[in-house]
Every structure is written in C-alpha cells, then in structure tokens.
PDB file of C-alpha atoms in Angstrom:
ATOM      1  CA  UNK A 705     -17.332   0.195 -16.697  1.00 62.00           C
ATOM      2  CA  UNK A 706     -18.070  -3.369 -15.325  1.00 74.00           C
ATOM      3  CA  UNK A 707     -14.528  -4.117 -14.533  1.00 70.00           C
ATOM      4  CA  UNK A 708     -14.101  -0.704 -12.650  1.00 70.00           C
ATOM      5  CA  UNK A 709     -17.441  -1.085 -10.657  1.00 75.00           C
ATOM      6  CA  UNK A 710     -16.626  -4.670 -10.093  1.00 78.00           C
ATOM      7  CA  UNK A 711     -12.903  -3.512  -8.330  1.00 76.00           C
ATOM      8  CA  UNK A 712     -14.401  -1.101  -6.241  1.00 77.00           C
ATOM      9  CA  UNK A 713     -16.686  -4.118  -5.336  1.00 80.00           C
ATOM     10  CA  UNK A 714     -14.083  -6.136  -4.224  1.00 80.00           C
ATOM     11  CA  UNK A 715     -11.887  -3.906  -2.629  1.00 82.00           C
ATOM     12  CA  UNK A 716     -14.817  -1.789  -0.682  1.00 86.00           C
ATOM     13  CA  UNK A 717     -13.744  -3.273   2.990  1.00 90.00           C
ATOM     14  CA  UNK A 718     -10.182  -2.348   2.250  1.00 90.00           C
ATOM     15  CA  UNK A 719     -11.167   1.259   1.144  1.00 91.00           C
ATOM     16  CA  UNK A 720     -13.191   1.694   4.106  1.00 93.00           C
ATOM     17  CA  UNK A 721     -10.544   0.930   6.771  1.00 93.00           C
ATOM     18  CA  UNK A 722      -8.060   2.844   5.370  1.00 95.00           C
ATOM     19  CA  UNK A 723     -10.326   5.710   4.876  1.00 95.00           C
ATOM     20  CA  UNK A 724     -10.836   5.257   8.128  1.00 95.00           C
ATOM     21  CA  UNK A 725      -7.065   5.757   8.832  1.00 96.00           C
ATOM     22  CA  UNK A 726      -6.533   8.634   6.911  1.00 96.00           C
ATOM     23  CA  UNK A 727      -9.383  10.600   8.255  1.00 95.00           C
ATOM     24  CA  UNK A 728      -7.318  10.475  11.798  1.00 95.00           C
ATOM     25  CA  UNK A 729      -4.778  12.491  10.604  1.00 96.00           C
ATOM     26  CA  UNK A 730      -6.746  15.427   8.808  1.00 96.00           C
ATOM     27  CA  UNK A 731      -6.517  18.401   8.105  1.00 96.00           C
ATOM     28  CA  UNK A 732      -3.507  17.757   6.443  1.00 97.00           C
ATOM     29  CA  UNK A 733      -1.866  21.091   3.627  1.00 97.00           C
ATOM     30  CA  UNK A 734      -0.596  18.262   1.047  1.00 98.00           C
ATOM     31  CA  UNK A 735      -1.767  14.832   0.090  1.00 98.00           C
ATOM     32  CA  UNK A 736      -0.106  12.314  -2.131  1.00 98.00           C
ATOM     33  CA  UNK A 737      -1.447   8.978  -3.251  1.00 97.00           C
ATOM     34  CA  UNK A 738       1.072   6.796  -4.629  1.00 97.00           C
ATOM     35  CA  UNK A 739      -0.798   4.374  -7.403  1.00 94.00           C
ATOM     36  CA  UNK A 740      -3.313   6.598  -7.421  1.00 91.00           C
ATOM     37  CA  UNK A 741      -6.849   5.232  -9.100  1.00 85.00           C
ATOM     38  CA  UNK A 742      -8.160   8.994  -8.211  1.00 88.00           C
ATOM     39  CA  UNK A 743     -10.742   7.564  -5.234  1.00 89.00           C
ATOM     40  CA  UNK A 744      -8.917   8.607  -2.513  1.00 94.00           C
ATOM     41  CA  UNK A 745      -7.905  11.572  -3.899  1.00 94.00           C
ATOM     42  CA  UNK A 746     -11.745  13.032  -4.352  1.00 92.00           C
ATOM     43  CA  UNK A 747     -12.654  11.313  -1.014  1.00 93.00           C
ATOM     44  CA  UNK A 748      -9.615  13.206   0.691  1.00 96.00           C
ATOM     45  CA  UNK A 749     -10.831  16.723  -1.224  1.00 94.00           C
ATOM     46  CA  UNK A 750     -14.149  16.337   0.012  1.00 94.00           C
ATOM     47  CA  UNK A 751     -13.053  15.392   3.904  1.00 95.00           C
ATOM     48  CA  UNK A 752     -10.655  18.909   3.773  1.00 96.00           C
ATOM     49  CA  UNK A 753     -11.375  20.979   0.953  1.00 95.00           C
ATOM     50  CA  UNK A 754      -7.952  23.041   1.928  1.00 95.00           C
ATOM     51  CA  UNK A 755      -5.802  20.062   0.921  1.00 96.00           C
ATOM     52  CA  UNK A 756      -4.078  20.295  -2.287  1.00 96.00           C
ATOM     53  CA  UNK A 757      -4.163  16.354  -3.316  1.00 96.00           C
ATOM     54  CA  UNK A 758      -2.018  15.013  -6.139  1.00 96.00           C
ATOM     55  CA  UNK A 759      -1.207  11.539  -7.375  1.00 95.00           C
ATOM     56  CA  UNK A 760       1.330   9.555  -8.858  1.00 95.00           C
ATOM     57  CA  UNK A 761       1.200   6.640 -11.652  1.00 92.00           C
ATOM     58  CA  UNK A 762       3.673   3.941 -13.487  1.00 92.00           C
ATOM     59  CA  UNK A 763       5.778   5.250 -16.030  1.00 92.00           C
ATOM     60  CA  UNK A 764       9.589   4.797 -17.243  1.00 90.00           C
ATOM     61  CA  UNK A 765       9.598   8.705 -17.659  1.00 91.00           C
ATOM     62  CA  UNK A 766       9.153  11.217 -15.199  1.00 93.00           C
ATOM     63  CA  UNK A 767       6.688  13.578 -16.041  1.00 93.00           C
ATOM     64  CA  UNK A 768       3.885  15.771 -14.518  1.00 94.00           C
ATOM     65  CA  UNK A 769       0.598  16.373 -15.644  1.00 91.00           C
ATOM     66  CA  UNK A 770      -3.394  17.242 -15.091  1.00 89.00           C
ATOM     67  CA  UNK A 771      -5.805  14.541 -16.285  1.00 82.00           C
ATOM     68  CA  UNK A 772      -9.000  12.835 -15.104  1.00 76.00           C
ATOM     69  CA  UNK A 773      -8.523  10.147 -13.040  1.00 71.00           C
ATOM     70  CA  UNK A 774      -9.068   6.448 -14.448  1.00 63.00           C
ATOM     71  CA  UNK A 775     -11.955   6.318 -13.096  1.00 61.00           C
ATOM     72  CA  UNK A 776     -14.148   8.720 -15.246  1.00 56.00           C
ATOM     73  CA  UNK A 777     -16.025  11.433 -13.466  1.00 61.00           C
ATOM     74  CA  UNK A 778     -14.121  12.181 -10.267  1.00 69.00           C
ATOM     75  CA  UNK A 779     -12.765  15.038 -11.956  1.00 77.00           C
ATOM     76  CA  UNK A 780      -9.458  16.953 -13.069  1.00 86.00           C
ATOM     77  CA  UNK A 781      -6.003  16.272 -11.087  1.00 92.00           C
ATOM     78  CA  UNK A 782      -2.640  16.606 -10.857  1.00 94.00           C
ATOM     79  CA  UNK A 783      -0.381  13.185 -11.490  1.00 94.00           C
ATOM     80  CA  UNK A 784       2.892  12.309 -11.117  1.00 96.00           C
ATOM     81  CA  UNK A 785       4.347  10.178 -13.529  1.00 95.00           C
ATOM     82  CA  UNK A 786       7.613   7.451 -12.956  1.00 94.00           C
ATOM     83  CA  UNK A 787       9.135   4.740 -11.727  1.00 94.00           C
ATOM     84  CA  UNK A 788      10.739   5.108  -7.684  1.00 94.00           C
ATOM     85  CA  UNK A 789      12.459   2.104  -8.574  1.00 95.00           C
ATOM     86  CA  UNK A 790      14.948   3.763 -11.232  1.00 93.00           C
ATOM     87  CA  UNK A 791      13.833   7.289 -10.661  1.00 92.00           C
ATOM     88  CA  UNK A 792      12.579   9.656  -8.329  1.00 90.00           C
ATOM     89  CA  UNK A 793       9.367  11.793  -8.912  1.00 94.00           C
ATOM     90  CA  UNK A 794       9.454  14.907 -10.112  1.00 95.00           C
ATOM     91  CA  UNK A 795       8.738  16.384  -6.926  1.00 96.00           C
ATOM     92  CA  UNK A 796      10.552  18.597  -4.471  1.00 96.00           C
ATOM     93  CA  UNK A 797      11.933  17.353  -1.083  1.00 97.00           C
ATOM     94  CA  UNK A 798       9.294  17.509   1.819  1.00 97.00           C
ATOM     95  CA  UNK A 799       6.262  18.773  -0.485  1.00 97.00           C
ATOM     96  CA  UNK A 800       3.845  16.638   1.377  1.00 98.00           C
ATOM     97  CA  UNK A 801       2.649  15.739   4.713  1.00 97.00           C
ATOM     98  CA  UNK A 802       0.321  12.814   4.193  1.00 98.00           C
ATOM     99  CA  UNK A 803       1.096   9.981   1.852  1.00 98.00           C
ATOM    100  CA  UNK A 804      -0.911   7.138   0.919  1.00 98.00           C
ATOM    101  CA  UNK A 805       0.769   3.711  -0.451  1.00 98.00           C
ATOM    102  CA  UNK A 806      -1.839   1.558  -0.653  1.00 97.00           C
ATOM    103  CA  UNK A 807      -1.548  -1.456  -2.356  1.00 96.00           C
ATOM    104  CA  UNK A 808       1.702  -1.091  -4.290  1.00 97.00           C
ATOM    105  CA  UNK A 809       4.501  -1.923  -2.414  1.00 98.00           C
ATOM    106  CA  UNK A 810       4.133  -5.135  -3.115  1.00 97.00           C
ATOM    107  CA  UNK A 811       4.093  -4.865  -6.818  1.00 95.00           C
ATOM    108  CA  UNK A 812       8.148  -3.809  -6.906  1.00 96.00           C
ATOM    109  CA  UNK A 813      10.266  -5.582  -9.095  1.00 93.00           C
ATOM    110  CA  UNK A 814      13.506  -4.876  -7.873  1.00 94.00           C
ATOM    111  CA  UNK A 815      14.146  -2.680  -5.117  1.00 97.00           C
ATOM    112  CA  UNK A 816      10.939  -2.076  -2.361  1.00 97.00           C
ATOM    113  CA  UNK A 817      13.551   0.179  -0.655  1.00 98.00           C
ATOM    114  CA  UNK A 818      13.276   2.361  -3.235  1.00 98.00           C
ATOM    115  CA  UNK A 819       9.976   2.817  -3.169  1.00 98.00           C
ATOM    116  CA  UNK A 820      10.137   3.965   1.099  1.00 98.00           C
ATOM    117  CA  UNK A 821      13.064   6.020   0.589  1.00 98.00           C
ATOM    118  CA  UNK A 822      11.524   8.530  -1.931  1.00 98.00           C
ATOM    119  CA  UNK A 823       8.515   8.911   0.237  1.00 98.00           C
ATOM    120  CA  UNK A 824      10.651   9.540   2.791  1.00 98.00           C
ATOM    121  CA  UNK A 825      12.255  12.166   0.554  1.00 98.00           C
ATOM    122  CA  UNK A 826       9.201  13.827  -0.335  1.00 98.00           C
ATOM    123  CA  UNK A 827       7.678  13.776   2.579  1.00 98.00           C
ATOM    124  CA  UNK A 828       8.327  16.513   5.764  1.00 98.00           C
ATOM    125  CA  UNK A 829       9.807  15.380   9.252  1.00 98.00           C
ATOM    126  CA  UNK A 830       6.824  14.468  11.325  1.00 98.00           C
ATOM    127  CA  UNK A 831       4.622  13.853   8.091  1.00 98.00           C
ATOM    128  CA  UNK A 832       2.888  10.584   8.122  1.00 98.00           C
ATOM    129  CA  UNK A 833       2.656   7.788   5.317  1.00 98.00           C
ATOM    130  CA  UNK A 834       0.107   5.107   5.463  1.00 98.00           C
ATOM    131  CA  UNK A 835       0.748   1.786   3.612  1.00 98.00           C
ATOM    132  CA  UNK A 836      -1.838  -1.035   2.526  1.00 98.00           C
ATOM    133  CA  UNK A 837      -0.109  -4.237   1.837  1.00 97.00           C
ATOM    134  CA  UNK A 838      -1.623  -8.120   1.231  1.00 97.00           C
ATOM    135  CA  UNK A 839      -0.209 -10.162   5.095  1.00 97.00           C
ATOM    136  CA  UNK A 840       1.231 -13.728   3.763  1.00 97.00           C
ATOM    137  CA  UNK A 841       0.894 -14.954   7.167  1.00 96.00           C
ATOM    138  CA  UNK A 842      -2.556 -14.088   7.056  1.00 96.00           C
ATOM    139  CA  UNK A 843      -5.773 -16.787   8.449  1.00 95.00           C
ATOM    140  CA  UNK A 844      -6.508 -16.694   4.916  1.00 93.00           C
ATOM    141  CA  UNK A 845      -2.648 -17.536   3.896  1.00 95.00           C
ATOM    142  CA  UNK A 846      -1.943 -20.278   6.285  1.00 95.00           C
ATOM    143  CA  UNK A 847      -5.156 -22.497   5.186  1.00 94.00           C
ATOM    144  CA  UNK A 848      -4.458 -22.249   1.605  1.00 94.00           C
ATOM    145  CA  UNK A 849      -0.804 -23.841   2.371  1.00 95.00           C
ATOM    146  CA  UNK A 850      -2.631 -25.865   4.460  1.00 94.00           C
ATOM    147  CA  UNK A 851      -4.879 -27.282   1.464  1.00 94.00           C
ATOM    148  CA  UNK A 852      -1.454 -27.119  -1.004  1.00 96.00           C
ATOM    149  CA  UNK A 853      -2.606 -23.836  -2.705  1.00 95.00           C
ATOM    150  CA  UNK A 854      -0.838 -20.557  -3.366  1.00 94.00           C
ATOM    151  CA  UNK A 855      -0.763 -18.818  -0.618  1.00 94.00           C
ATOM    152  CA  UNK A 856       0.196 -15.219  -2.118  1.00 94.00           C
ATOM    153  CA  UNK A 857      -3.047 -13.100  -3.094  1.00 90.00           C
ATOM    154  CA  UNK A 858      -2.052 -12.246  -7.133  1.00 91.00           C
ATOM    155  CA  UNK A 859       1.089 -14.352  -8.110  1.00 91.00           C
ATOM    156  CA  UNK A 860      -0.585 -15.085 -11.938  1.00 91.00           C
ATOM    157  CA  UNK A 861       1.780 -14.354 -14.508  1.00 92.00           C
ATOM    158  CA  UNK A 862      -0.024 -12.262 -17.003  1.00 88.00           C
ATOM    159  CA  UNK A 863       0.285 -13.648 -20.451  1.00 91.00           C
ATOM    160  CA  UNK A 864      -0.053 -10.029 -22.122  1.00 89.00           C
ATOM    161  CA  UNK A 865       3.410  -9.237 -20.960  1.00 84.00           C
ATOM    162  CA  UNK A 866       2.525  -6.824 -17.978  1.00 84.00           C
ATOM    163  CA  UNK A 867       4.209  -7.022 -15.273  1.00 80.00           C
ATOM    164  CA  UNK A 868       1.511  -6.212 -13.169  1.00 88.00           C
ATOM    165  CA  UNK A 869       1.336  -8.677 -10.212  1.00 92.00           C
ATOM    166  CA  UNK A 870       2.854  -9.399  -6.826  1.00 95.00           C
ATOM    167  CA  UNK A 871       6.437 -10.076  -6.468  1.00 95.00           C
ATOM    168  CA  UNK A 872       6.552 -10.469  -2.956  1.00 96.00           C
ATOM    169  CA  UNK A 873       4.200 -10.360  -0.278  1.00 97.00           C
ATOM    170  CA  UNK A 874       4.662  -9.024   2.888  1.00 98.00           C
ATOM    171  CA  UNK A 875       4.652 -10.406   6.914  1.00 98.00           C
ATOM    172  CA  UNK A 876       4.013  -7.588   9.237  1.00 98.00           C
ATOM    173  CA  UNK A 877       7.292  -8.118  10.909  1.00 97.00           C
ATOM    174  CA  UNK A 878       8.845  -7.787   7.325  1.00 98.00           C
ATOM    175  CA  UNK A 879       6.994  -4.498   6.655  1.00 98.00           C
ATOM    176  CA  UNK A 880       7.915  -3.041  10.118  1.00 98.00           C
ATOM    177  CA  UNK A 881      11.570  -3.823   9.854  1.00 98.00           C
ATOM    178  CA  UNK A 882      11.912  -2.267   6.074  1.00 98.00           C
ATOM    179  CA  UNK A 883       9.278   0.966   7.336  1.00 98.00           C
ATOM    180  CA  UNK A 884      11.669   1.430  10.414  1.00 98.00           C
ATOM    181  CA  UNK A 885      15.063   0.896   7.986  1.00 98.00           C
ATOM    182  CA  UNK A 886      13.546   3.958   5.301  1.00 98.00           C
ATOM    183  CA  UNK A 887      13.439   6.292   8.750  1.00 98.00           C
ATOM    184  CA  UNK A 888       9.847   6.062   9.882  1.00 98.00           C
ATOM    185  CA  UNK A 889       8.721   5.507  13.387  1.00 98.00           C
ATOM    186  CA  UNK A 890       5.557   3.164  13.603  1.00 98.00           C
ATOM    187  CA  UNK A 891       2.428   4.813  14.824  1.00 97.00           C
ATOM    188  CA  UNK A 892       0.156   2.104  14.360  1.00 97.00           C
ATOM    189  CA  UNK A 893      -0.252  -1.492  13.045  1.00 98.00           C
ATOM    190  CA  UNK A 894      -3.379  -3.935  12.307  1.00 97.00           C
ATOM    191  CA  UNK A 895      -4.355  -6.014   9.934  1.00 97.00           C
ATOM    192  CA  UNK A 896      -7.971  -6.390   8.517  1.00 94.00           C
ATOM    193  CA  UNK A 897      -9.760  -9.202   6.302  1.00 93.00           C
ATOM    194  CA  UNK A 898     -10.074  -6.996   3.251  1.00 90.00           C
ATOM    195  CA  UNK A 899     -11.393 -10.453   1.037  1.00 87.00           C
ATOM    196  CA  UNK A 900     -12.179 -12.928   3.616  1.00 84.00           C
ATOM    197  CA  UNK A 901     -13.464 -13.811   6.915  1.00 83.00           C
ATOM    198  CA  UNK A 902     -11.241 -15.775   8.899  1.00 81.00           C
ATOM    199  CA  UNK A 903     -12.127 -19.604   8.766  1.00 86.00           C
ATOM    200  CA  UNK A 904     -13.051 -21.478  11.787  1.00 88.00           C
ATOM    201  CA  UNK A 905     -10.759 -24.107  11.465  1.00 92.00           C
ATOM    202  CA  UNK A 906      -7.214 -22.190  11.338  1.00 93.00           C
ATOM    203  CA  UNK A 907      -8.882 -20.221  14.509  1.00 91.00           C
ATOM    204  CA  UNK A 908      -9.247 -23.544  16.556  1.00 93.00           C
ATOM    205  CA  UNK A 909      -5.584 -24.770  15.443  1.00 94.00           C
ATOM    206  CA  UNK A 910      -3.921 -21.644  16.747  1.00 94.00           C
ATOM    207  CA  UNK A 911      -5.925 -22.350  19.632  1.00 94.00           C
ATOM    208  CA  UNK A 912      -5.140 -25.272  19.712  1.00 95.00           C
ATOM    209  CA  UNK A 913      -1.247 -25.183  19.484  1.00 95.00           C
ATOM    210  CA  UNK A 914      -0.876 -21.974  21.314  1.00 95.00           C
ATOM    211  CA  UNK A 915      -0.112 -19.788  18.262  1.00 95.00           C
ATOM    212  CA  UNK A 916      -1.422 -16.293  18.337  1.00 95.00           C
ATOM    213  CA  UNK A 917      -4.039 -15.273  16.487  1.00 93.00           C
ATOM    214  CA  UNK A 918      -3.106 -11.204  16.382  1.00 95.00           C
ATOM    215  CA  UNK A 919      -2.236  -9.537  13.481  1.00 97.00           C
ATOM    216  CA  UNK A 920      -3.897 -12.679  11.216  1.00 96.00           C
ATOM    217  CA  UNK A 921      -5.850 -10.176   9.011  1.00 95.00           C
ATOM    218  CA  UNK A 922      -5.510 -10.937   4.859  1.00 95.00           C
ATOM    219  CA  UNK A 923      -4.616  -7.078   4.404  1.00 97.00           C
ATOM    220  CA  UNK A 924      -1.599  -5.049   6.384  1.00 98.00           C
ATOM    221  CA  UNK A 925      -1.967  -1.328   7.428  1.00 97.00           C
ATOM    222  CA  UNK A 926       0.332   0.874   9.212  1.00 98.00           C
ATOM    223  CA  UNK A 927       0.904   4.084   9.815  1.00 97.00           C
ATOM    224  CA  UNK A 928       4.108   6.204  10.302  1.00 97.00           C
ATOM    225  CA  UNK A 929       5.673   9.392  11.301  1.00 98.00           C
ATOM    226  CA  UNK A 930       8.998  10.580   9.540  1.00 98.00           C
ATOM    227  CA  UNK A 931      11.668  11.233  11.873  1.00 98.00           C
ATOM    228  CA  UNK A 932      14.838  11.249  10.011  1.00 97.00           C
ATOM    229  CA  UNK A 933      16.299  10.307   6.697  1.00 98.00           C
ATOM    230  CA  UNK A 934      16.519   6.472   5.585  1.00 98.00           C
ATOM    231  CA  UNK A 935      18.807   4.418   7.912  1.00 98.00           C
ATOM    232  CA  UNK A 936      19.604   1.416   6.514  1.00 98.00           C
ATOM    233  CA  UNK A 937      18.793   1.640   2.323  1.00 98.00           C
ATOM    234  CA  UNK A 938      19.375  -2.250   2.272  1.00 98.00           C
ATOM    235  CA  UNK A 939      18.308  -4.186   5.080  1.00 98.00           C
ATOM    236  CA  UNK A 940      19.487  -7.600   5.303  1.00 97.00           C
ATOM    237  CA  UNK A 941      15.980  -8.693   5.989  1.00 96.00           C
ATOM    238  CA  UNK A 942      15.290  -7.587   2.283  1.00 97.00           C
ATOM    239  CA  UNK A 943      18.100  -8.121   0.213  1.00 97.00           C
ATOM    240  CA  UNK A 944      20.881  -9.954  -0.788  1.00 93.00           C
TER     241      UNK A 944
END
C-alpha cells in the first residue's frame, strides 16, 4: 500500500544501519524480532538460511501463531502475541540468541523494565539483543527546543483512541543505565541520523561552548551481551 511503501521510505537509513548491526553477529540458531513488521525477519532468513526467525506483536493475550507478515508478500511466519508489560511471551527461557528491539521501547506505557527483563528471560547467557530507540538529546532534539518546538519524535495523541505513540524518549545515558540494570553488558553504542542531517548551527554552538558533539545522532543503537539475570528491576533512574 502507499502508507506501507511510504514507512519503509522514511525509515530506510534506520533499517540500513541496523541491518548493518545485526549482520555482525550472524550466524546466529534463533532470531526474535520484538514489534516485528516481518522485514527483518525475511532479511535475517535470507542472510542465514539456518536461522529459525520468529516475531512477536501487541496483544492483551498471549498467544502463538503462523501468519503473513503485515507487510504482504514476505511470506508465512511464526508470531508471538502479548503484552511484556503485564505478561510474558509464550516462550521458553533462553530460546533465542539474537533479539531485535527496534523501535519499541519507547512506546511502553508503564513499565520499560518490563520490556528488558523478558528479553533477558528469553534470551541465552552470552546471547545478544540489539535495541533501536529515538535520542532526545539528539542535534535534531536540541534545535527544536531551541526554536520552542517539541522536541520528542511522535508525542501526537491519536484521536482514534490508540495508544500508539511515544511515552518517553530516551538519552543514551538513560538507555545504558536501564540495559546494564536488566543484566546486559554493553557491546556497542552510536547513534545515527535516521530522519535528519545534523544542522549547521547546533554544530557551531557545541563548538562554540565546548559541548560535545558525540553521540548527537536522532536515532540510538546498542548492542548487548547477556551475562546474568536482571539486577536492578527498578532503577531509580526510571522510576518512582
């Protein structure tokens, strides 16, 4: 459809990166994609053919099934359906070694914890998750406070009733502290302008005011190993 051709459109930097990121750590035996739009799942079958690749989706049941993706044509696969904020998955402790969170932490209503500690559950020690996040303290952030706009990527209530928007977006010291908190050692962090091209102007008044400019990307990715169960399931950083 339009609206399908004209999200991959807008979201074809951010899909390249983390493709990008992935692709480092295959061959991998299991693959998960949490909020799964079934792209990375047929890009991930056709870099390692071996991999069994599953997906999960939003639901207030938990439930398993095979269907075609939502976006027609990529074929038949397995999803998991439910809600890691009230429930886990219906999937067995350590089933997977590569995880994919792209995009959706950031979408939680109530409890992001929630959300790291039953991929931490599901995945194996040493198995890696890689999460895709908007960065609030982004180029592209700062000069929209700057000019007295929003600076959050999607804050819009929607006026059908969904709830589908962001609730909070993230720093990357935020996103470290909570990753580290659900038991995961950080491999690697970077940010990259998934919507925007840094503007000239915020680059010449961290220059000019000796702020860095590292980590100033509009999107967040990091990568991280397992190493032990969750260690703090409500860090003060998060919650009160």
């Amino acid at each position: 459809s339009d609206q399908q051709a004209q999200y991959l459109k807008m979201h074809r930097y951010r899909y390249i990166y983390t493709l990008q990121v992935l692709n480092r750590f295959l061959p991998v035996n299991n693959f998960l994609e949490i909020g799964s739009s079934g792209l990375f799942l047929k890009l991930i079958e056709t870099l390692c053919p071996t991999a069994q690749v599953f997906g999960t989706q939003y639901s207030n049941e938990s439930s398993f099934k095979k269907e075609e993706v939502p976006f027609r044509g990529w074929g038949l696969y397995g999803f998991y359906f439910g809600n890691p904020e009230r429930f886990p998955y219906l999937i067995s402790q350590e089933s997977f070694d590569l995880v994919l969170c792209a995009e959706v932490i950031e979408h939680m209503t109530i409890d992001p914890m929630a959300l790291l500690a039953e991929i931490n559950r599901i995945l194996v020690v040493g198995g890696k998750v890689v999460i895709t996040t908007p960065n609030i303290v982004s180029s592209r952030s700062i000069l929209a406070s700057l000019e007295h706009r929003m600076p959050f990527n999607f804050y819009a209530f929607n006026t059908s009733g969904s709830a589908d928007r962001h609730n909070i977006e993230y720093s990357p010291e935020l996103l470290v502290e909570i990753v580290k908190a659900a038991g995961f050692e950080i491999e690697e962090l970077a940010t990259s302008n998934a919507w925007s091209l840094p503007d000239q102007r915020i680059e010449k008044i961290f220059s000019a005011f000796n702020f860095s400019d590292e980590l100033r990307g509009d999107d967040i990715i990091v990568s991280d190993i397992k190493t032990r169960d969750v260690i703090q399931r409500y860090p003060d950083i998060l919650y009160i």
